[in-house]
Short mmCIF file of N, CA and C in Angstrom, two decimals:
data_model
loop_
_atom_site.label_atom_id
_atom_site.label_comp_id
_atom_site.label_asym_id
_atom_site.label_seq_id
_atom_site.Cartn_x
_atom_site.Cartn_y
_atom_site.Cartn_z
N MET A 1 209.71 -111.53 2.81
CA MET A 1 208.54 -111.80 3.64
C MET A 1 208.81 -111.27 5.04
N GLU A 2 207.84 -110.49 5.46
CA GLU A 2 207.95 -109.86 6.82
C GLU A 2 207.53 -110.83 7.92
N THR A 3 208.20 -110.75 9.01
CA THR A 3 207.85 -111.48 10.19
C THR A 3 206.82 -110.66 10.99
N PRO A 4 205.84 -111.31 11.55
CA PRO A 4 204.88 -110.53 12.33
C PRO A 4 205.58 -109.98 13.64
N PRO A 5 205.06 -108.85 14.10
CA PRO A 5 205.65 -108.28 15.31
C PRO A 5 205.41 -109.20 16.51
N PRO A 6 206.35 -109.24 17.43
CA PRO A 6 206.19 -110.12 18.58
C PRO A 6 205.05 -109.69 19.46
N LEU A 7 204.39 -110.65 20.09
CA LEU A 7 203.27 -110.36 20.97
C LEU A 7 203.86 -109.75 22.22
N THR A 8 203.21 -108.70 22.73
CA THR A 8 203.67 -108.00 23.90
C THR A 8 203.03 -108.54 25.15
N SER A 9 201.81 -109.16 24.95
CA SER A 9 201.10 -109.73 26.12
C SER A 9 200.49 -111.05 25.61
N PRO A 10 200.24 -111.99 26.56
CA PRO A 10 199.62 -113.24 26.13
C PRO A 10 198.20 -112.99 25.73
N PRO A 11 197.65 -113.91 24.97
CA PRO A 11 196.22 -113.75 24.56
C PRO A 11 195.38 -113.72 25.79
N PRO A 12 194.17 -113.02 25.68
CA PRO A 12 193.38 -112.85 26.89
C PRO A 12 192.82 -114.10 27.48
N ASP A 13 192.68 -115.20 26.67
CA ASP A 13 192.06 -116.41 27.24
C ASP A 13 193.14 -117.32 27.87
N ARG A 14 194.40 -116.96 27.80
CA ARG A 14 195.48 -117.73 28.39
C ARG A 14 195.92 -117.14 29.64
N THR A 15 196.04 -117.93 30.70
CA THR A 15 196.56 -117.43 31.99
C THR A 15 197.89 -118.05 32.25
N ASP A 16 198.93 -117.25 32.49
CA ASP A 16 200.23 -117.88 32.73
C ASP A 16 200.36 -118.30 34.16
N ASN A 17 201.42 -119.02 34.44
CA ASN A 17 201.54 -119.69 35.74
C ASN A 17 201.61 -118.74 36.91
N ASN A 18 202.23 -117.55 36.72
CA ASN A 18 202.26 -116.56 37.80
C ASN A 18 200.89 -116.06 38.12
N ASP A 19 200.07 -115.73 37.10
CA ASP A 19 198.70 -115.30 37.28
C ASP A 19 197.91 -116.36 38.03
N LYS A 20 198.09 -117.62 37.57
CA LYS A 20 197.33 -118.70 38.16
C LYS A 20 197.76 -118.91 39.63
N LEU A 21 199.04 -118.70 39.91
CA LEU A 21 199.46 -118.80 41.33
C LEU A 21 198.84 -117.75 42.21
N PHE A 22 198.79 -116.50 41.77
CA PHE A 22 198.14 -115.47 42.55
C PHE A 22 196.65 -115.67 42.66
N ILE A 23 196.01 -116.21 41.69
CA ILE A 23 194.58 -116.50 41.71
C ILE A 23 194.28 -117.58 42.74
N ILE A 24 195.06 -118.67 42.68
CA ILE A 24 194.83 -119.81 43.56
C ILE A 24 195.16 -119.39 45.01
N LEU A 25 196.26 -118.65 45.19
CA LEU A 25 196.61 -118.23 46.55
C LEU A 25 195.55 -117.29 47.15
N SER A 26 194.95 -116.49 46.34
CA SER A 26 193.87 -115.60 46.88
C SER A 26 192.70 -116.40 47.36
N HIS A 27 192.37 -117.50 46.70
CA HIS A 27 191.24 -118.36 47.13
C HIS A 27 191.60 -119.24 48.33
N LEU A 28 192.82 -119.71 48.34
CA LEU A 28 193.25 -120.62 49.45
C LEU A 28 193.91 -119.89 50.60
N SER A 29 193.87 -118.61 50.63
CA SER A 29 194.53 -117.85 51.72
C SER A 29 194.01 -118.21 53.11
N VAL A 30 192.78 -118.61 53.18
CA VAL A 30 192.20 -118.99 54.48
C VAL A 30 192.94 -120.14 55.14
N PHE A 31 193.59 -121.01 54.33
CA PHE A 31 194.34 -122.11 54.89
C PHE A 31 195.74 -121.69 55.30
N LEU A 32 196.21 -120.59 54.77
CA LEU A 32 197.52 -120.09 55.10
C LEU A 32 197.51 -119.25 56.34
N GLY A 33 196.33 -118.93 56.90
CA GLY A 33 196.21 -118.13 58.12
C GLY A 33 196.19 -116.67 57.82
N VAL A 34 196.09 -116.29 56.56
CA VAL A 34 196.03 -114.87 56.21
C VAL A 34 194.79 -114.60 55.36
N GLY A 35 193.65 -115.11 55.75
CA GLY A 35 192.42 -115.08 55.00
C GLY A 35 192.06 -113.81 54.39
N LEU A 36 191.99 -112.72 55.12
CA LEU A 36 191.56 -111.43 54.66
C LEU A 36 192.73 -110.62 54.04
N ILE A 37 193.88 -110.78 54.62
CA ILE A 37 195.02 -109.93 54.23
C ILE A 37 195.58 -110.23 52.81
N LEU A 38 195.81 -111.55 52.49
CA LEU A 38 196.42 -111.88 51.25
C LEU A 38 195.57 -111.51 50.02
N PRO A 39 194.25 -111.81 50.00
CA PRO A 39 193.49 -111.36 48.82
C PRO A 39 193.45 -109.79 48.69
N LEU A 40 193.48 -109.13 49.81
CA LEU A 40 193.48 -107.66 49.81
C LEU A 40 194.78 -107.14 49.16
N ILE A 41 195.92 -107.72 49.58
CA ILE A 41 197.26 -107.30 49.04
C ILE A 41 197.29 -107.66 47.55
N ILE A 42 196.84 -108.87 47.17
CA ILE A 42 196.91 -109.27 45.75
C ILE A 42 195.97 -108.32 44.93
N TYR A 43 194.85 -108.00 45.48
CA TYR A 43 193.92 -107.09 44.77
C TYR A 43 194.54 -105.74 44.60
N LEU A 44 195.11 -105.20 45.62
CA LEU A 44 195.66 -103.78 45.54
C LEU A 44 196.90 -103.73 44.66
N VAL A 45 197.70 -104.77 44.68
CA VAL A 45 198.94 -104.78 43.85
C VAL A 45 198.60 -105.10 42.36
N LYS A 46 197.70 -106.01 42.11
CA LYS A 46 197.54 -106.50 40.76
C LYS A 46 196.31 -105.96 40.00
N LYS A 47 195.50 -105.07 40.64
CA LYS A 47 194.27 -104.57 40.05
C LYS A 47 194.52 -103.81 38.76
N ASP A 48 195.67 -103.09 38.67
CA ASP A 48 195.96 -102.36 37.41
C ASP A 48 196.67 -103.19 36.40
N GLU A 49 197.25 -104.31 36.80
CA GLU A 49 198.01 -105.15 35.84
C GLU A 49 197.15 -106.22 35.18
N SER A 50 196.25 -106.86 35.91
CA SER A 50 195.46 -107.94 35.38
C SER A 50 194.06 -107.98 35.95
N GLU A 51 193.12 -107.75 35.08
CA GLU A 51 191.72 -107.79 35.52
C GLU A 51 191.30 -109.17 36.01
N ASN A 52 191.89 -110.21 35.42
CA ASN A 52 191.59 -111.62 35.80
C ASN A 52 192.00 -111.89 37.25
N ILE A 53 193.20 -111.47 37.63
CA ILE A 53 193.67 -111.67 39.01
C ILE A 53 192.82 -110.79 39.89
N ALA A 54 192.61 -109.56 39.54
CA ALA A 54 191.80 -108.65 40.35
C ALA A 54 190.38 -109.18 40.64
N SER A 55 189.76 -109.73 39.66
CA SER A 55 188.41 -110.25 39.85
C SER A 55 188.38 -111.44 40.80
N HIS A 56 189.35 -112.34 40.67
CA HIS A 56 189.41 -113.50 41.57
C HIS A 56 189.76 -113.00 42.97
N ALA A 57 190.68 -112.11 43.17
CA ALA A 57 191.05 -111.60 44.47
C ALA A 57 189.88 -110.87 45.10
N ARG A 58 189.16 -110.09 44.29
CA ARG A 58 187.97 -109.39 44.80
C ARG A 58 186.91 -110.33 45.24
N GLU A 59 186.74 -111.41 44.47
CA GLU A 59 185.69 -112.39 44.91
C GLU A 59 186.11 -113.14 46.17
N ALA A 60 187.37 -113.50 46.30
CA ALA A 60 187.87 -114.11 47.53
C ALA A 60 187.79 -113.17 48.72
N LEU A 61 188.11 -111.91 48.51
CA LEU A 61 188.02 -110.92 49.59
C LEU A 61 186.61 -110.66 50.03
N ASN A 62 185.69 -110.60 49.10
CA ASN A 62 184.28 -110.44 49.48
C ASN A 62 183.78 -111.69 50.25
N PHE A 63 184.22 -112.85 49.87
CA PHE A 63 183.81 -114.07 50.57
C PHE A 63 184.37 -114.08 52.02
N HIS A 64 185.61 -113.69 52.18
CA HIS A 64 186.27 -113.74 53.49
C HIS A 64 185.59 -112.64 54.41
N ILE A 65 185.31 -111.52 53.84
CA ILE A 65 184.64 -110.48 54.66
C ILE A 65 183.20 -110.97 55.02
N SER A 66 182.52 -111.59 54.14
CA SER A 66 181.16 -112.11 54.34
C SER A 66 181.20 -113.16 55.46
N ILE A 67 182.16 -114.10 55.33
CA ILE A 67 182.23 -115.16 56.39
C ILE A 67 182.50 -114.58 57.76
N PHE A 68 183.37 -113.53 57.78
CA PHE A 68 183.67 -112.84 59.06
C PHE A 68 182.40 -112.22 59.65
N LEU A 69 181.69 -111.50 58.86
CA LEU A 69 180.43 -110.90 59.33
C LEU A 69 179.37 -111.89 59.72
N TYR A 70 179.20 -112.95 58.95
CA TYR A 70 178.28 -114.01 59.33
C TYR A 70 178.71 -114.74 60.61
N GLY A 71 180.03 -114.88 60.80
CA GLY A 71 180.57 -115.47 62.05
C GLY A 71 180.23 -114.65 63.27
N ILE A 72 180.30 -113.31 63.12
CA ILE A 72 179.98 -112.44 64.28
C ILE A 72 178.55 -112.59 64.62
N VAL A 73 177.66 -112.63 63.62
CA VAL A 73 176.21 -112.72 63.83
C VAL A 73 175.90 -114.15 64.45
N ALA A 74 176.52 -115.21 63.89
CA ALA A 74 176.26 -116.57 64.41
C ALA A 74 176.77 -116.66 65.85
N PHE A 75 177.90 -116.04 66.18
CA PHE A 75 178.43 -116.09 67.52
C PHE A 75 177.46 -115.42 68.52
N MET A 76 176.88 -114.28 68.09
CA MET A 76 175.92 -113.66 68.98
C MET A 76 174.67 -114.49 69.08
N LEU A 77 174.28 -115.23 68.06
CA LEU A 77 173.09 -116.11 68.10
C LEU A 77 173.32 -117.34 68.91
N CYS A 78 174.60 -117.61 69.41
CA CYS A 78 174.84 -118.76 70.21
C CYS A 78 174.13 -118.63 71.58
N LEU A 79 173.78 -117.44 71.96
CA LEU A 79 173.05 -117.28 73.23
C LEU A 79 171.69 -117.87 73.17
N VAL A 80 171.06 -118.01 71.99
CA VAL A 80 169.77 -118.65 71.83
C VAL A 80 169.92 -120.00 71.13
N LEU A 81 171.10 -120.52 71.10
CA LEU A 81 171.41 -121.84 70.63
C LEU A 81 171.27 -122.06 69.12
N ILE A 82 170.78 -121.14 68.35
CA ILE A 82 170.69 -121.33 66.96
C ILE A 82 172.05 -121.00 66.30
N GLY A 83 172.86 -120.33 66.98
CA GLY A 83 174.18 -119.91 66.41
C GLY A 83 175.13 -121.08 66.29
N ILE A 84 174.99 -122.09 67.09
CA ILE A 84 175.90 -123.27 67.06
C ILE A 84 175.82 -124.00 65.73
N PRO A 85 174.63 -124.36 65.20
CA PRO A 85 174.60 -124.95 63.87
C PRO A 85 175.01 -124.02 62.78
N LEU A 86 174.76 -122.74 63.02
CA LEU A 86 175.23 -121.74 62.00
C LEU A 86 176.74 -121.67 61.92
N LEU A 87 177.40 -121.70 63.09
CA LEU A 87 178.88 -121.69 63.16
C LEU A 87 179.45 -122.96 62.52
N ILE A 88 178.81 -124.06 62.72
CA ILE A 88 179.25 -125.33 62.04
C ILE A 88 179.07 -125.24 60.55
N ALA A 89 177.97 -124.67 60.09
CA ALA A 89 177.72 -124.49 58.61
C ALA A 89 178.76 -123.53 58.06
N LEU A 90 179.07 -122.49 58.78
CA LEU A 90 180.12 -121.56 58.34
C LEU A 90 181.48 -122.17 58.23
N ALA A 91 181.77 -123.01 59.24
CA ALA A 91 183.09 -123.69 59.19
C ALA A 91 183.17 -124.61 57.97
N VAL A 92 182.11 -125.30 57.69
CA VAL A 92 182.13 -126.21 56.51
C VAL A 92 182.27 -125.38 55.25
N MET A 93 181.57 -124.28 55.18
CA MET A 93 181.66 -123.42 53.97
C MET A 93 183.04 -122.83 53.81
N THR A 94 183.69 -122.48 54.95
CA THR A 94 184.99 -121.91 54.93
C THR A 94 186.03 -122.86 54.43
N VAL A 95 185.81 -124.14 54.63
CA VAL A 95 186.75 -125.16 54.17
C VAL A 95 186.47 -125.58 52.71
N VAL A 96 185.22 -125.86 52.41
CA VAL A 96 184.83 -126.41 51.11
C VAL A 96 184.89 -125.41 49.99
N LEU A 97 184.25 -124.26 50.19
CA LEU A 97 184.09 -123.37 49.04
C LEU A 97 185.37 -122.79 48.50
N PRO A 98 186.39 -122.43 49.34
CA PRO A 98 187.66 -121.97 48.74
C PRO A 98 188.39 -123.10 47.92
N ILE A 99 188.21 -124.28 48.30
CA ILE A 99 188.80 -125.42 47.57
C ILE A 99 188.11 -125.56 46.17
N VAL A 100 186.79 -125.43 46.21
CA VAL A 100 186.02 -125.51 44.95
C VAL A 100 186.46 -124.34 44.06
N ALA A 101 186.58 -123.17 44.61
CA ALA A 101 186.94 -121.97 43.83
C ALA A 101 188.36 -122.11 43.29
N ALA A 102 189.28 -122.70 44.06
CA ALA A 102 190.67 -122.84 43.58
C ALA A 102 190.75 -123.91 42.45
N VAL A 103 189.99 -124.92 42.54
CA VAL A 103 190.01 -125.96 41.50
C VAL A 103 189.42 -125.38 40.25
N LYS A 104 188.31 -124.66 40.34
CA LYS A 104 187.73 -124.06 39.22
C LYS A 104 188.66 -123.01 38.54
N ALA A 105 189.33 -122.27 39.37
CA ALA A 105 190.24 -121.25 38.86
C ALA A 105 191.44 -121.86 38.20
N SER A 106 191.92 -122.96 38.74
CA SER A 106 193.10 -123.62 38.12
C SER A 106 192.70 -124.26 36.73
N ASP A 107 191.45 -124.48 36.50
CA ASP A 107 190.98 -124.94 35.22
C ASP A 107 190.67 -123.78 34.27
N GLY A 108 190.86 -122.57 34.78
CA GLY A 108 190.62 -121.37 33.96
C GLY A 108 189.24 -120.76 34.09
N GLY A 109 188.47 -121.28 35.01
CA GLY A 109 187.10 -120.77 35.18
C GLY A 109 187.09 -119.69 36.32
N PHE A 110 185.87 -119.22 36.54
CA PHE A 110 185.61 -118.29 37.61
C PHE A 110 184.54 -118.82 38.50
N TYR A 111 184.71 -118.77 39.80
CA TYR A 111 183.74 -119.25 40.74
C TYR A 111 183.20 -118.09 41.57
N SER A 112 181.89 -117.93 41.55
CA SER A 112 181.23 -116.92 42.36
C SER A 112 180.68 -117.55 43.62
N TYR A 113 181.24 -117.16 44.78
CA TYR A 113 180.81 -117.72 46.04
C TYR A 113 179.43 -117.45 46.39
N PRO A 114 178.67 -118.48 46.83
CA PRO A 114 177.25 -118.21 47.20
C PRO A 114 177.22 -117.47 48.53
N LEU A 115 176.15 -116.70 48.75
CA LEU A 115 175.91 -115.92 49.95
C LEU A 115 177.02 -114.89 50.24
N SER A 116 177.70 -114.51 49.26
CA SER A 116 178.83 -113.57 49.43
C SER A 116 178.30 -112.17 49.26
N ILE A 117 178.57 -111.28 50.19
CA ILE A 117 178.13 -109.86 50.11
C ILE A 117 179.16 -109.15 49.28
N ARG A 118 178.76 -108.46 48.27
CA ARG A 118 179.67 -107.77 47.37
C ARG A 118 180.00 -106.39 47.90
N LEU A 119 180.97 -106.30 48.78
CA LEU A 119 181.42 -105.05 49.38
C LEU A 119 182.51 -104.42 48.59
N VAL A 120 183.40 -105.18 48.06
CA VAL A 120 184.51 -104.63 47.23
C VAL A 120 184.11 -104.81 45.77
N LYS A 121 183.99 -103.66 45.08
CA LYS A 121 183.48 -103.72 43.69
C LYS A 121 184.61 -103.50 42.69
#
């Protein structure tokens, strides 16, 4: 009786711990003080190795770029006082949404950030 050949890669629906670590770090990078840099590095390094990691890093990178652009616009709108509530809303989004994305990613799901501009495809 022949033994089946060993698997060379894990099944596509299973994410190993290293992949999960990179995925969660890309979402929570804003709390580490490297908000834009870490998802970019993870995306550039892992895009050829794992599409799952690349898609999460791309989503986090698009979110961080979007928040940065929205912050610039809201800061300029502070001159007419409408920017202050916008900056507060951006701050809340910057704290809450990456946590939601990291929790969903740790469960094996994918979170698409709302109001995110898709600049990195």
